[in-house]
JSON list of C-alpha atoms in Angstrom, two decimals:
[
{"chain": "A", "resi": 119, "resn": "GLN", "atom": "CA", "xyz": [102.13, 112.83, 102.46]},
{"chain": "A", "resi": 120, "resn": "VAL", "atom": "CA", "xyz": [102.93, 109.46, 100.92]},
{"chain": "A", "resi": 121, "resn": "GLN", "atom": "CA", "xyz": [100.16, 106.92, 101.31]},
{"chain": "A", "resi": 122, "resn": "LEU", "atom": "CA", "xyz": [100.07, 103.32, 100.21]},
{"chain": "A", "resi": 123, "resn": "VAL", "atom": "CA", "xyz": [96.87, 101.39, 100.73]},
{"chain": "A", "resi": 124, "resn": "GLU", "atom": "CA", "xyz": [96.76, 97.65, 99.96]},
{"chain": "A", "resi": 125, "resn": "SER", "atom": "CA", "xyz": [93.55, 95.74, 99.31]},
{"chain": "A", "resi": 126, "resn": "GLY", "atom": "CA", "xyz": [92.38, 92.44, 97.93]},
{"chain": "A", "resi": 127, "resn": "GLY", "atom": "CA", "xyz": [93.49, 90.09, 100.67]},
{"chain": "A", "resi": 128, "resn": "GLY", "atom": "CA", "xyz": [91.31, 87.35, 102.09]},
{"chain": "A", "resi": 129, "resn": "VAL", "atom": "CA", "xyz": [90.87, 83.62, 102.40]},
{"chain": "A", "resi": 130, "resn": "VAL", "atom": "CA", "xyz": [91.53, 81.58, 99.28]},
{"chain": "A", "resi": 131, "resn": "GLN", "atom": "CA", "xyz": [91.71, 77.82, 98.64]},
{"chain": "A", "resi": 132, "resn": "PRO", "atom": "CA", "xyz": [94.96, 76.14, 97.73]},
{"chain": "A", "resi": 133, "resn": "GLY", "atom": "CA", "xyz": [95.59, 76.19, 93.96]},
{"chain": "A", "resi": 134, "resn": "ARG", "atom": "CA", "xyz": [93.38, 79.24, 93.41]},
{"chain": "A", "resi": 135, "resn": "SER", "atom": "CA", "xyz": [94.31, 82.79, 92.45]},
{"chain": "A", "resi": 136, "resn": "LEU", "atom": "CA", "xyz": [94.11, 86.20, 94.06]},
{"chain": "A", "resi": 137, "resn": "ARG", "atom": "CA", "xyz": [94.99, 89.72, 92.94]},
{"chain": "A", "resi": 138, "resn": "LEU", "atom": "CA", "xyz": [96.22, 92.34, 95.35]},
{"chain": "A", "resi": 139, "resn": "SER", "atom": "CA", "xyz": [96.13, 96.07, 94.71]},
{"chain": "A", "resi": 140, "resn": "CYS", "atom": "CA", "xyz": [98.05, 98.98, 96.21]},
{"chain": "A", "resi": 141, "resn": "ALA", "atom": "CA", "xyz": [96.72, 102.50, 95.74]},
{"chain": "A", "resi": 142, "resn": "ALA", "atom": "CA", "xyz": [99.38, 105.17, 95.92]},
{"chain": "A", "resi": 143, "resn": "SER", "atom": "CA", "xyz": [99.13, 108.88, 96.65]},
{"chain": "A", "resi": 144, "resn": "GLY", "atom": "CA", "xyz": [101.24, 111.78, 97.81]},
{"chain": "A", "resi": 145, "resn": "PHE", "atom": "CA", "xyz": [104.08, 111.30, 95.35]},
{"chain": "A", "resi": 146, "resn": "THR", "atom": "CA", "xyz": [104.65, 110.96, 91.60]},
{"chain": "A", "resi": 147, "resn": "PHE", "atom": "CA", "xyz": [103.88, 107.26, 91.34]},
{"chain": "A", "resi": 148, "resn": "SER", "atom": "CA", "xyz": [105.01, 106.94, 87.73]},
{"chain": "A", "resi": 149, "resn": "THR", "atom": "CA", "xyz": [108.63, 107.81, 88.57]},
{"chain": "A", "resi": 150, "resn": "TYR", "atom": "CA", "xyz": [109.34, 105.26, 91.31]},
{"chain": "A", "resi": 151, "resn": "ALA", "atom": "CA", "xyz": [109.95, 101.52, 91.42]},
{"chain": "A", "resi": 152, "resn": "MET", "atom": "CA", "xyz": [107.50, 99.65, 93.58]},
{"chain": "A", "resi": 153, "resn": "HIS", "atom": "CA", "xyz": [107.82, 96.41, 95.56]},
{"chain": "A", "resi": 154, "resn": "TRP", "atom": "CA", "xyz": [105.79, 93.73, 97.25]},
{"chain": "A", "resi": 155, "resn": "VAL", "atom": "CA", "xyz": [107.14, 92.32, 100.56]},
{"chain": "A", "resi": 156, "resn": "ARG", "atom": "CA", "xyz": [105.43, 89.65, 102.61]},
{"chain": "A", "resi": 157, "resn": "GLN", "atom": "CA", "xyz": [105.53, 88.37, 106.19]},
{"chain": "A", "resi": 158, "resn": "ALA", "atom": "CA", "xyz": [104.17, 84.98, 107.19]},
{"chain": "A", "resi": 159, "resn": "PRO", "atom": "CA", "xyz": [102.55, 84.81, 110.64]},
{"chain": "A", "resi": 160, "resn": "GLY", "atom": "CA", "xyz": [105.23, 85.06, 113.33]},
{"chain": "A", "resi": 161, "resn": "LYS", "atom": "CA", "xyz": [108.01, 85.12, 110.72]},
{"chain": "A", "resi": 162, "resn": "GLY", "atom": "CA", "xyz": [110.40, 87.63, 109.19]},
{"chain": "A", "resi": 163, "resn": "LEU", "atom": "CA", "xyz": [110.15, 89.83, 106.14]},
{"chain": "A", "resi": 164, "resn": "GLU", "atom": "CA", "xyz": [110.52, 88.37, 102.64]},
{"chain": "A", "resi": 165, "resn": "TRP", "atom": "CA", "xyz": [110.94, 90.42, 99.51]},
{"chain": "A", "resi": 166, "resn": "VAL", "atom": "CA", "xyz": [108.53, 89.19, 96.82]},
{"chain": "A", "resi": 167, "resn": "ALA", "atom": "CA", "xyz": [108.82, 91.34, 93.66]},
{"chain": "A", "resi": 168, "resn": "VAL", "atom": "CA", "xyz": [109.81, 94.62, 92.14]},
{"chain": "A", "resi": 169, "resn": "ILE", "atom": "CA", "xyz": [108.64, 96.59, 89.08]},
{"chain": "A", "resi": 170, "resn": "SER", "atom": "CA", "xyz": [110.43, 99.53, 87.56]},
{"chain": "A", "resi": 171, "resn": "TYR", "atom": "CA", "xyz": [108.81, 102.95, 87.39]},
{"chain": "A", "resi": 172, "resn": "ASP", "atom": "CA", "xyz": [107.68, 102.39, 83.78]},
{"chain": "A", "resi": 173, "resn": "GLY", "atom": "CA", "xyz": [106.86, 98.70, 84.05]},
{"chain": "A", "resi": 174, "resn": "SER", "atom": "CA", "xyz": [109.64, 97.66, 81.67]},
{"chain": "A", "resi": 175, "resn": "SER", "atom": "CA", "xyz": [111.59, 95.63, 84.22]},
{"chain": "A", "resi": 176, "resn": "ARG", "atom": "CA", "xyz": [110.32, 93.09, 86.78]},
{"chain": "A", "resi": 177, "resn": "HIS", "atom": "CA", "xyz": [112.10, 90.74, 89.16]},
{"chain": "A", "resi": 178, "resn": "TYR", "atom": "CA", "xyz": [110.84, 88.10, 91.57]},
{"chain": "A", "resi": 179, "resn": "GLY", "atom": "CA", "xyz": [111.95, 86.19, 94.63]},
{"chain": "A", "resi": 180, "resn": "ASP", "atom": "CA", "xyz": [112.74, 82.51, 94.12]},
{"chain": "A", "resi": 181, "resn": "SER", "atom": "CA", "xyz": [109.71, 81.32, 96.08]},
{"chain": "A", "resi": 182, "resn": "VAL", "atom": "CA", "xyz": [107.16, 83.10, 93.84]},
{"chain": "A", "resi": 183, "resn": "ARG", "atom": "CA", "xyz": [108.86, 83.26, 90.42]},
{"chain": "A", "resi": 184, "resn": "GLY", "atom": "CA", "xyz": [106.59, 81.69, 87.79]},
{"chain": "A", "resi": 185, "resn": "ARG", "atom": "CA", "xyz": [103.44, 81.95, 89.96]},
{"chain": "A", "resi": 186, "resn": "PHE", "atom": "CA", "xyz": [103.19, 85.65, 90.86]},
{"chain": "A", "resi": 187, "resn": "THR", "atom": "CA", "xyz": [103.05, 88.60, 88.45]},
{"chain": "A", "resi": 188, "resn": "ILE", "atom": "CA", "xyz": [103.68, 92.20, 89.45]},
{"chain": "A", "resi": 189, "resn": "SER", "atom": "CA", "xyz": [102.21, 94.99, 87.34]},
{"chain": "A", "resi": 190, "resn": "ARG", "atom": "CA", "xyz": [101.26, 98.63, 87.57]},
{"chain": "A", "resi": 191, "resn": "ASP", "atom": "CA", "xyz": [98.89, 101.15, 86.03]},
{"chain": "A", "resi": 192, "resn": "ASN", "atom": "CA", "xyz": [100.52, 104.55, 86.22]},
{"chain": "A", "resi": 193, "resn": "SER", "atom": "CA", "xyz": [97.34, 106.25, 84.99]},
{"chain": "A", "resi": 194, "resn": "LYS", "atom": "CA", "xyz": [95.56, 104.92, 88.11]},
{"chain": "A", "resi": 195, "resn": "ASN", "atom": "CA", "xyz": [98.51, 105.22, 90.55]},
{"chain": "A", "resi": 196, "resn": "THR", "atom": "CA", "xyz": [98.03, 101.56, 91.35]},
{"chain": "A", "resi": 197, "resn": "LEU", "atom": "CA", "xyz": [100.33, 98.60, 91.87]},
{"chain": "A", "resi": 198, "resn": "TYR", "atom": "CA", "xyz": [99.11, 95.01, 91.50]},
{"chain": "A", "resi": 199, "resn": "LEU", "atom": "CA", "xyz": [100.21, 91.49, 92.46]},
{"chain": "A", "resi": 200, "resn": "GLN", "atom": "CA", "xyz": [98.58, 88.60, 90.63]},
{"chain": "A", "resi": 201, "resn": "MET", "atom": "CA", "xyz": [99.05, 85.46, 92.67]},
{"chain": "A", "resi": 202, "resn": "ASP", "atom": "CA", "xyz": [98.39, 82.11, 91.01]},
{"chain": "A", "resi": 203, "resn": "SER", "atom": "CA", "xyz": [98.73, 78.49, 92.20]},
{"chain": "A", "resi": 204, "resn": "LEU", "atom": "CA", "xyz": [98.58, 79.57, 95.80]},
{"chain": "A", "resi": 205, "resn": "SER", "atom": "CA", "xyz": [99.67, 77.25, 98.59]},
{"chain": "A", "resi": 206, "resn": "ALA", "atom": "CA", "xyz": [99.61, 77.39, 102.38]},
{"chain": "A", "resi": 207, "resn": "ASP", "atom": "CA", "xyz": [103.20, 78.67, 102.27]},
{"chain": "A", "resi": 208, "resn": "ASP", "atom": "CA", "xyz": [101.91, 81.88, 100.66]},
{"chain": "A", "resi": 209, "resn": "THR", "atom": "CA", "xyz": [99.84, 82.74, 103.74]},
{"chain": "A", "resi": 210, "resn": "ALA", "atom": "CA", "xyz": [101.19, 86.10, 104.86]},
{"chain": "A", "resi": 211, "resn": "VAL", "atom": "CA", "xyz": [100.61, 89.82, 105.26]},
{"chain": "A", "resi": 212, "resn": "TYR", "atom": "CA", "xyz": [101.53, 91.41, 101.94]},
{"chain": "A", "resi": 213, "resn": "TYR", "atom": "CA", "xyz": [102.96, 94.91, 102.00]},
{"chain": "A", "resi": 214, "resn": "CYS", "atom": "CA", "xyz": [103.54, 97.22, 99.06]},
{"chain": "A", "resi": 215, "resn": "ALA", "atom": "CA", "xyz": [106.56, 99.47, 99.43]},
{"chain": "A", "resi": 216, "resn": "LYS", "atom": "CA", "xyz": [107.98, 102.41, 97.49]},
{"chain": "A", "resi": 217, "resn": "GLY", "atom": "CA", "xyz": [111.51, 102.44, 96.16]},
{"chain": "A", "resi": 218, "resn": "ASP", "atom": "CA", "xyz": [113.55, 105.40, 97.19]},
{"chain": "A", "resi": 219, "resn": "TRP", "atom": "CA", "xyz": [115.34, 106.18, 93.95]},
{"chain": "A", "resi": 220, "resn": "GLU", "atom": "CA", "xyz": [113.48, 108.24, 91.36]},
{"chain": "A", "resi": 221, "resn": "ARG", "atom": "CA", "xyz": [113.58, 106.44, 87.97]},
{"chain": "A", "resi": 222, "resn": "GLY", "atom": "CA", "xyz": [115.97, 103.87, 89.46]},
{"chain": "A", "resi": 223, "resn": "LEU", "atom": "CA", "xyz": [115.34, 100.17, 90.07]},
{"chain": "A", "resi": 224, "resn": "THR", "atom": "CA", "xyz": [117.64, 99.52, 93.00]},
{"chain": "A", "resi": 225, "resn": "GLY", "atom": "CA", "xyz": [117.40, 101.17, 96.38]},
{"chain": "A", "resi": 226, "resn": "TYR", "atom": "CA", "xyz": [115.76, 100.66, 99.73]},
{"chain": "A", "resi": 227, "resn": "PHE", "atom": "CA", "xyz": [112.08, 100.95, 100.67]},
{"chain": "A", "resi": 228, "resn": "ASP", "atom": "CA", "xyz": [111.25, 104.32, 102.14]},
{"chain": "A", "resi": 229, "resn": "TYR", "atom": "CA", "xyz": [107.46, 104.01, 102.55]},
{"chain": "A", "resi": 230, "resn": "TRP", "atom": "CA", "xyz": [105.27, 100.99, 103.28]},
{"chain": "A", "resi": 231, "resn": "GLY", "atom": "CA", "xyz": [101.53, 100.34, 103.23]},
{"chain": "A", "resi": 232, "resn": "GLN", "atom": "CA", "xyz": [99.69, 98.87, 106.17]},
{"chain": "A", "resi": 233, "resn": "GLY", "atom": "CA", "xyz": [99.53, 95.43, 104.60]},
{"chain": "A", "resi": 234, "resn": "THR", "atom": "CA", "xyz": [96.76, 93.05, 103.58]},
{"chain": "A", "resi": 235, "resn": "LEU", "atom": "CA", "xyz": [96.42, 89.52, 104.91]},
{"chain": "A", "resi": 236, "resn": "VAL", "atom": "CA", "xyz": [96.23, 86.55, 102.53]},
{"chain": "A", "resi": 237, "resn": "THR", "atom": "CA", "xyz": [95.25, 83.25, 104.03]},
{"chain": "A", "resi": 238, "resn": "VAL", "atom": "CA", "xyz": [95.47, 80.14, 101.86]},
{"chain": "A", "resi": 239, "resn": "SER", "atom": "CA", "xyz": [93.35, 77.39, 103.40]},
{"chain": "A", "resi": 240, "resn": "SER", "atom": "CA", "xyz": [90.80, 74.81, 102.38]},
{"chain": "B", "resi": 4, "resn": "ASP", "atom": "CA", "xyz": [122.14, 85.34, 95.62]},
{"chain": "B", "resi": 5, "resn": "ILE", "atom": "CA", "xyz": [123.19, 87.43, 98.59]},
{"chain": "B", "resi": 6, "resn": "GLN", "atom": "CA", "xyz": [122.43, 85.88, 102.00]},
{"chain": "B", "resi": 7, "resn": "MET", "atom": "CA", "xyz": [122.09, 87.94, 105.15]},
{"chain": "B", "resi": 8, "resn": "THR", "atom": "CA", "xyz": [122.84, 86.60, 108.64]},
{"chain": "B", "resi": 9, "resn": "GLN", "atom": "CA", "xyz": [121.52, 88.74, 111.46]},
{"chain": "B", "resi": 10, "resn": "SER", "atom": "CA", "xyz": [122.36, 88.29, 115.16]},
{"chain": "B", "resi": 11, "resn": "PRO", "atom": "CA", "xyz": [121.26, 87.88, 117.80]},
{"chain": "B", "resi": 12, "resn": "SER", "atom": "CA", "xyz": [117.74, 86.61, 117.08]},
{"chain": "B", "resi": 13, "resn": "THR", "atom": "CA", "xyz": [116.56, 87.86, 120.50]},
{"chain": "B", "resi": 14, "resn": "LEU", "atom": "CA", "xyz": [118.08, 90.41, 122.79]},
{"chain": "B", "resi": 15, "resn": "SER", "atom": "CA", "xyz": [117.00, 91.18, 126.36]},
{"chain": "B", "resi": 16, "resn": "ALA", "atom": "CA", "xyz": [117.91, 94.64, 127.57]},
{"chain": "B", "resi": 17, "resn": "SER", "atom": "CA", "xyz": [116.93, 97.34, 130.03]},
{"chain": "B", "resi": 18, "resn": "VAL", "atom": "CA", "xyz": [115.98, 100.95, 129.50]},
{"chain": "B", "resi": 19, "resn": "GLY", "atom": "CA", "xyz": [119.19, 102.93, 129.17]},
{"chain": "B", "resi": 20, "resn": "ASP", "atom": "CA", "xyz": [121.29, 100.05, 127.87]},
{"chain": "B", "resi": 21, "resn": "ARG", "atom": "CA", "xyz": [123.45, 100.30, 124.78]},
{"chain": "B", "resi": 22, "resn": "VAL", "atom": "CA", "xyz": [122.26, 97.74, 122.24]},
{"chain": "B", "resi": 23, "resn": "THR", "atom": "CA", "xyz": [124.10, 96.42, 119.19]},
{"chain": "B", "resi": 24, "resn": "ILE", "atom": "CA", "xyz": [122.66, 94.28, 116.38]},
{"chain": "B", "resi": 25, "resn": "THR", "atom": "CA", "xyz": [124.83, 92.81, 113.60]},
{"chain": "B", "resi": 26, "resn": "CYS", "atom": "CA", "xyz": [124.18, 91.80, 110.01]},
{"chain": "B", "resi": 27, "resn": "ARG", "atom": "CA", "xyz": [126.66, 89.86, 107.91]},
{"chain": "B", "resi": 28, "resn": "ALA", "atom": "CA", "xyz": [126.36, 89.54, 104.14]},
{"chain": "B", "resi": 29, "resn": "SER", "atom": "CA", "xyz": [127.60, 86.69, 102.00]},
{"chain": "B", "resi": 30, "resn": "GLN", "atom": "CA", "xyz": [129.29, 89.21, 99.70]},
{"chain": "B", "resi": 31, "resn": "SER", "atom": "CA", "xyz": [130.24, 92.90, 99.74]},
{"chain": "B", "resi": 32, "resn": "LEU", "atom": "CA", "xyz": [127.28, 95.31, 99.79]},
{"chain": "B", "resi": 33, "resn": "ASN", "atom": "CA", "xyz": [129.16, 98.52, 98.96]},
{"chain": "B", "resi": 34, "resn": "SER", "atom": "CA", "xyz": [127.32, 100.24, 101.85]},
{"chain": "B", "resi": 35, "resn": "TRP", "atom": "CA", "xyz": [123.88, 99.43, 100.37]},
{"chain": "B", "resi": 36, "resn": "LEU", "atom": "CA", "xyz": [122.30, 98.37, 103.64]},
{"chain": "B", "resi": 37, "resn": "ALA", "atom": "CA", "xyz": [119.25, 99.66, 105.51]},
{"chain": "B", "resi": 38, "resn": "TRP", "atom": "CA", "xyz": [117.74, 99.03, 108.92]},
{"chain": "B", "resi": 39, "resn": "TYR", "atom": "CA", "xyz": [114.03, 98.85, 109.80]},
{"chain": "B", "resi": 40, "resn": "GLN", "atom": "CA", "xyz": [112.09, 98.74, 113.05]},
{"chain": "B", "resi": 41, "resn": "GLN", "atom": "CA", "xyz": [108.84, 96.81, 113.23]},
{"chain": "B", "resi": 42, "resn": "LYS", "atom": "CA", "xyz": [106.30, 96.79, 116.02]},
{"chain": "B", "resi": 43, "resn": "ALA", "atom": "CA", "xyz": [103.62, 94.11, 116.38]},
{"chain": "B", "resi": 44, "resn": "GLY", "atom": "CA", "xyz": [100.86, 94.44, 113.82]},
{"chain": "B", "resi": 45, "resn": "LYS", "atom": "CA", "xyz": [102.53, 97.38, 112.09]},
{"chain": "B", "resi": 46, "resn": "ALA", "atom": "CA", "xyz": [104.46, 97.97, 108.90]},
{"chain": "B", "resi": 47, "resn": "PRO", "atom": "CA", "xyz": [108.24, 98.28, 109.14]},
{"chain": "B", "resi": 48, "resn": "LYS", "atom": "CA", "xyz": [109.66, 101.75, 109.64]},
{"chain": "B", "resi": 49, "resn": "LEU", "atom": "CA", "xyz": [112.90, 102.91, 108.01]},
{"chain": "B", "resi": 50, "resn": "LEU", "atom": "CA", "xyz": [115.60, 103.91, 110.48]},
{"chain": "B", "resi": 51, "resn": "ILE", "atom": "CA", "xyz": [118.91, 103.88, 108.60]},
{"chain": "B", "resi": 52, "resn": "TYR", "atom": "CA", "xyz": [119.88, 103.75, 104.90]},
{"chain": "B", "resi": 53, "resn": "LYS", "atom": "CA", "xyz": [123.18, 103.46, 103.08]},
{"chain": "B", "resi": 54, "resn": "THR", "atom": "CA", "xyz": [124.76, 101.89, 106.19]},
{"chain": "B", "resi": 55, "resn": "SER", "atom": "CA", "xyz": [124.82, 105.03, 108.35]},
{"chain": "B", "resi": 56, "resn": "SER", "atom": "CA", "xyz": [122.43, 107.72, 107.06]},
{"chain": "B", "resi": 57, "resn": "LEU", "atom": "CA", "xyz": [119.70, 108.49, 109.60]},
{"chain": "B", "resi": 58, "resn": "GLU", "atom": "CA", "xyz": [116.19, 108.77, 108.16]},
{"chain": "B", "resi": 59, "resn": "SER", "atom": "CA", "xyz": [114.51, 112.09, 108.84]},
{"chain": "B", "resi": 60, "resn": "GLY", "atom": "CA", "xyz": [112.67, 112.09, 112.14]},
{"chain": "B", "resi": 61, "resn": "VAL", "atom": "CA", "xyz": [114.49, 109.10, 113.60]},
{"chain": "B", "resi": 62, "resn": "PRO", "atom": "CA", "xyz": [116.05, 109.82, 117.00]},
{"chain": "B", "resi": 63, "resn": "SER", "atom": "CA", "xyz": [119.81, 110.26, 117.07]},
{"chain": "B", "resi": 64, "resn": "ARG", "atom": "CA", "xyz": [120.23, 107.42, 119.57]},
{"chain": "B", "resi": 65, "resn": "PHE", "atom": "CA", "xyz": [120.00, 105.15, 116.52]},
{"chain": "B", "resi": 66, "resn": "SER", "atom": "CA", "xyz": [123.16, 104.80, 114.45]},
{"chain": "B", "resi": 67, "resn": "GLY", "atom": "CA", "xyz": [124.53, 102.50, 111.80]},
{"chain": "B", "resi": 68, "resn": "SER", "atom": "CA", "xyz": [128.04, 101.52, 110.83]},
{"chain": "B", "resi": 69, "resn": "GLY", "atom": "CA", "xyz": [130.01, 98.96, 108.88]},
{"chain": "B", "resi": 70, "resn": "SER", "atom": "CA", "xyz": [131.41, 98.23, 105.49]},
{"chain": "B", "resi": 71, "resn": "GLY", "atom": "CA", "xyz": [131.86, 95.38, 103.07]},
{"chain": "B", "resi": 72, "resn": "THR", "atom": "CA", "xyz": [130.08, 92.43, 104.58]},
{"chain": "B", "resi": 73, "resn": "GLU", "atom": "CA", "xyz": [129.61, 93.40, 108.24]},
{"chain": "B", "resi": 74, "resn": "PHE", "atom": "CA", "xyz": [127.18, 95.99, 109.50]},
{"chain": "B", "resi": 75, "resn": "THR", "atom": "CA", "xyz": [125.90, 97.15, 112.87]},
{"chain": "B", "resi": 76, "resn": "LEU", "atom": "CA", "xyz": [122.87, 98.94, 114.22]},
{"chain": "B", "resi": 77, "resn": "THR", "atom": "CA", "xyz": [123.42, 100.58, 117.59]},
{"chain": "B", "resi": 78, "resn": "ILE", "atom": "CA", "xyz": [120.90, 102.10, 119.98]},
{"chain": "B", "resi": 79, "resn": "SER", "atom": "CA", "xyz": [122.96, 104.21, 122.34]},
{"chain": "B", "resi": 80, "resn": "SER", "atom": "CA", "xyz": [120.45, 104.34, 125.21]},
{"chain": "B", "resi": 81, "resn": "LEU", "atom": "CA", "xyz": [117.45, 102.09, 124.87]},
{"chain": "B", "resi": 82, "resn": "GLN", "atom": "CA", "xyz": [114.08, 103.77, 125.39]},
{"chain": "B", "resi": 83, "resn": "PRO", "atom": "CA", "xyz": [110.69, 102.18, 126.17]},
{"chain": "B", "resi": 84, "resn": "ASP", "atom": "CA", "xyz": [109.52, 102.91, 122.62]},
{"chain": "B", "resi": 85, "resn": "ASP", "atom": "CA", "xyz": [112.46, 100.95, 121.15]},
{"chain": "B", "resi": 86, "resn": "PHE", "atom": "CA", "xyz": [111.25, 97.52, 122.21]},
{"chain": "B", "resi": 87, "resn": "ALA", "atom": "CA", "xyz": [110.47, 96.02, 118.81]},
{"chain": "B", "resi": 88, "resn": "THR", "atom": "CA", "xyz": [111.90, 93.78, 116.10]},
{"chain": "B", "resi": 89, "resn": "TYR", "atom": "CA", "xyz": [114.70, 95.08, 113.88]},
{"chain": "B", "resi": 90, "resn": "TYR", "atom": "CA", "xyz": [115.60, 93.93, 110.37]},
{"chain": "B", "resi": 91, "resn": "CYS", "atom": "CA", "xyz": [118.48, 94.72, 108.05]},
{"chain": "B", "resi": 92, "resn": "LEU", "atom": "CA", "xyz": [117.96, 94.85, 104.30]},
{"chain": "B", "resi": 93, "resn": "GLN", "atom": "CA", "xyz": [120.57, 94.55, 101.57]},
{"chain": "B", "resi": 94, "resn": "TYR", "atom": "CA", "xyz": [119.87, 96.40, 98.33]},
{"chain": "B", "resi": 95, "resn": "ASN", "atom": "CA", "xyz": [123.16, 95.95, 96.52]},
{"chain": "B", "resi": 96, "resn": "THR", "atom": "CA", "xyz": [121.57, 94.59, 93.35]},
{"chain": "B", "resi": 97, "resn": "TYR", "atom": "CA", "xyz": [118.65, 95.63, 91.15]},
{"chain": "B", "resi": 98, "resn": "SER", "atom": "CA", "xyz": [117.15, 92.15, 90.96]},
{"chain": "B", "resi": 99, "resn": "GLN", "atom": "CA", "xyz": [117.20, 90.79, 94.53]},
{"chain": "B", "resi": 100, "resn": "TRP", "atom": "CA", "xyz": [116.58, 92.25, 97.95]},
{"chain": "B", "resi": 101, "resn": "THR", "atom": "CA", "xyz": [117.27, 90.27, 101.11]},
{"chain": "B", "resi": 102, "resn": "PHE", "atom": "CA", "xyz": [116.29, 90.86, 104.71]},
{"chain": "B", "resi": 103, "resn": "GLY", "atom": "CA", "xyz": [118.06, 89.56, 107.78]},
{"chain": "B", "resi": 104, "resn": "GLN", "atom": "CA", "xyz": [116.13, 87.16, 109.99]},
{"chain": "B", "resi": 105, "resn": "GLY", "atom": "CA", "xyz": [115.26, 89.85, 112.48]},
{"chain": "B", "resi": 106, "resn": "THR", "atom": "CA", "xyz": [116.25, 90.70, 116.05]},
{"chain": "B", "resi": 107, "resn": "LYS", "atom": "CA", "xyz": [113.56, 91.01, 118.71]},
{"chain": "B", "resi": 108, "resn": "VAL", "atom": "CA", "xyz": [114.54, 93.45, 121.46]},
{"chain": "B", "resi": 109, "resn": "GLU", "atom": "CA", "xyz": [112.76, 92.47, 124.66]},
{"chain": "B", "resi": 110, "resn": "ILE", "atom": "CA", "xyz": [112.51, 94.02, 128.10]},
{"chain": "B", "resi": 111, "resn": "LYS", "atom": "CA", "xyz": [114.94, 92.43, 130.55]}
]
């Protein structure tokens, strides 16, 4: 069965960096686009970033573009999110999610991880 | 960018009620709309994709409809397990995904 397990969350000071990981199993990771979605405490869902199945295409939400970098290592079945210049507004649970369309970039999210909490605070 | 407007933000209903949640898009989505259910402290769960296709394992009391810019999620007979927050998601483009603001379904 599909499993997505995020890690790397924690408390970080404003202006610092953090890298999240998402370990995937139960499907052919190298053939699906992957996403990061976040949810601030008590708020709704916000799409953060997408990376194509082969890493050749990446897109970001307006609020993180230029500060966050999505990447993947298909040999390790792992997705990453490098977060730089963090601010309190980045405090959220970060979910990784699998795209539904094999070798496609668009599509909905059919599986989600359990999330990892990032708290930006001094 | 495509904006999504979801309503209502909160809905109070009783077990057995028929419930309808609406999402409106700022431009046509060509049926590329999904619905998710989220319970407190849990990841979202896919209910509906491509406007009206029911995800495997999801009860048939959930249904989706709509076209163009207006879409609806209907729960035909609300069950105790259905009290949760629901989100729509547009996936019409390959460079931007947008969620609705969410609808919390509460016990009346």
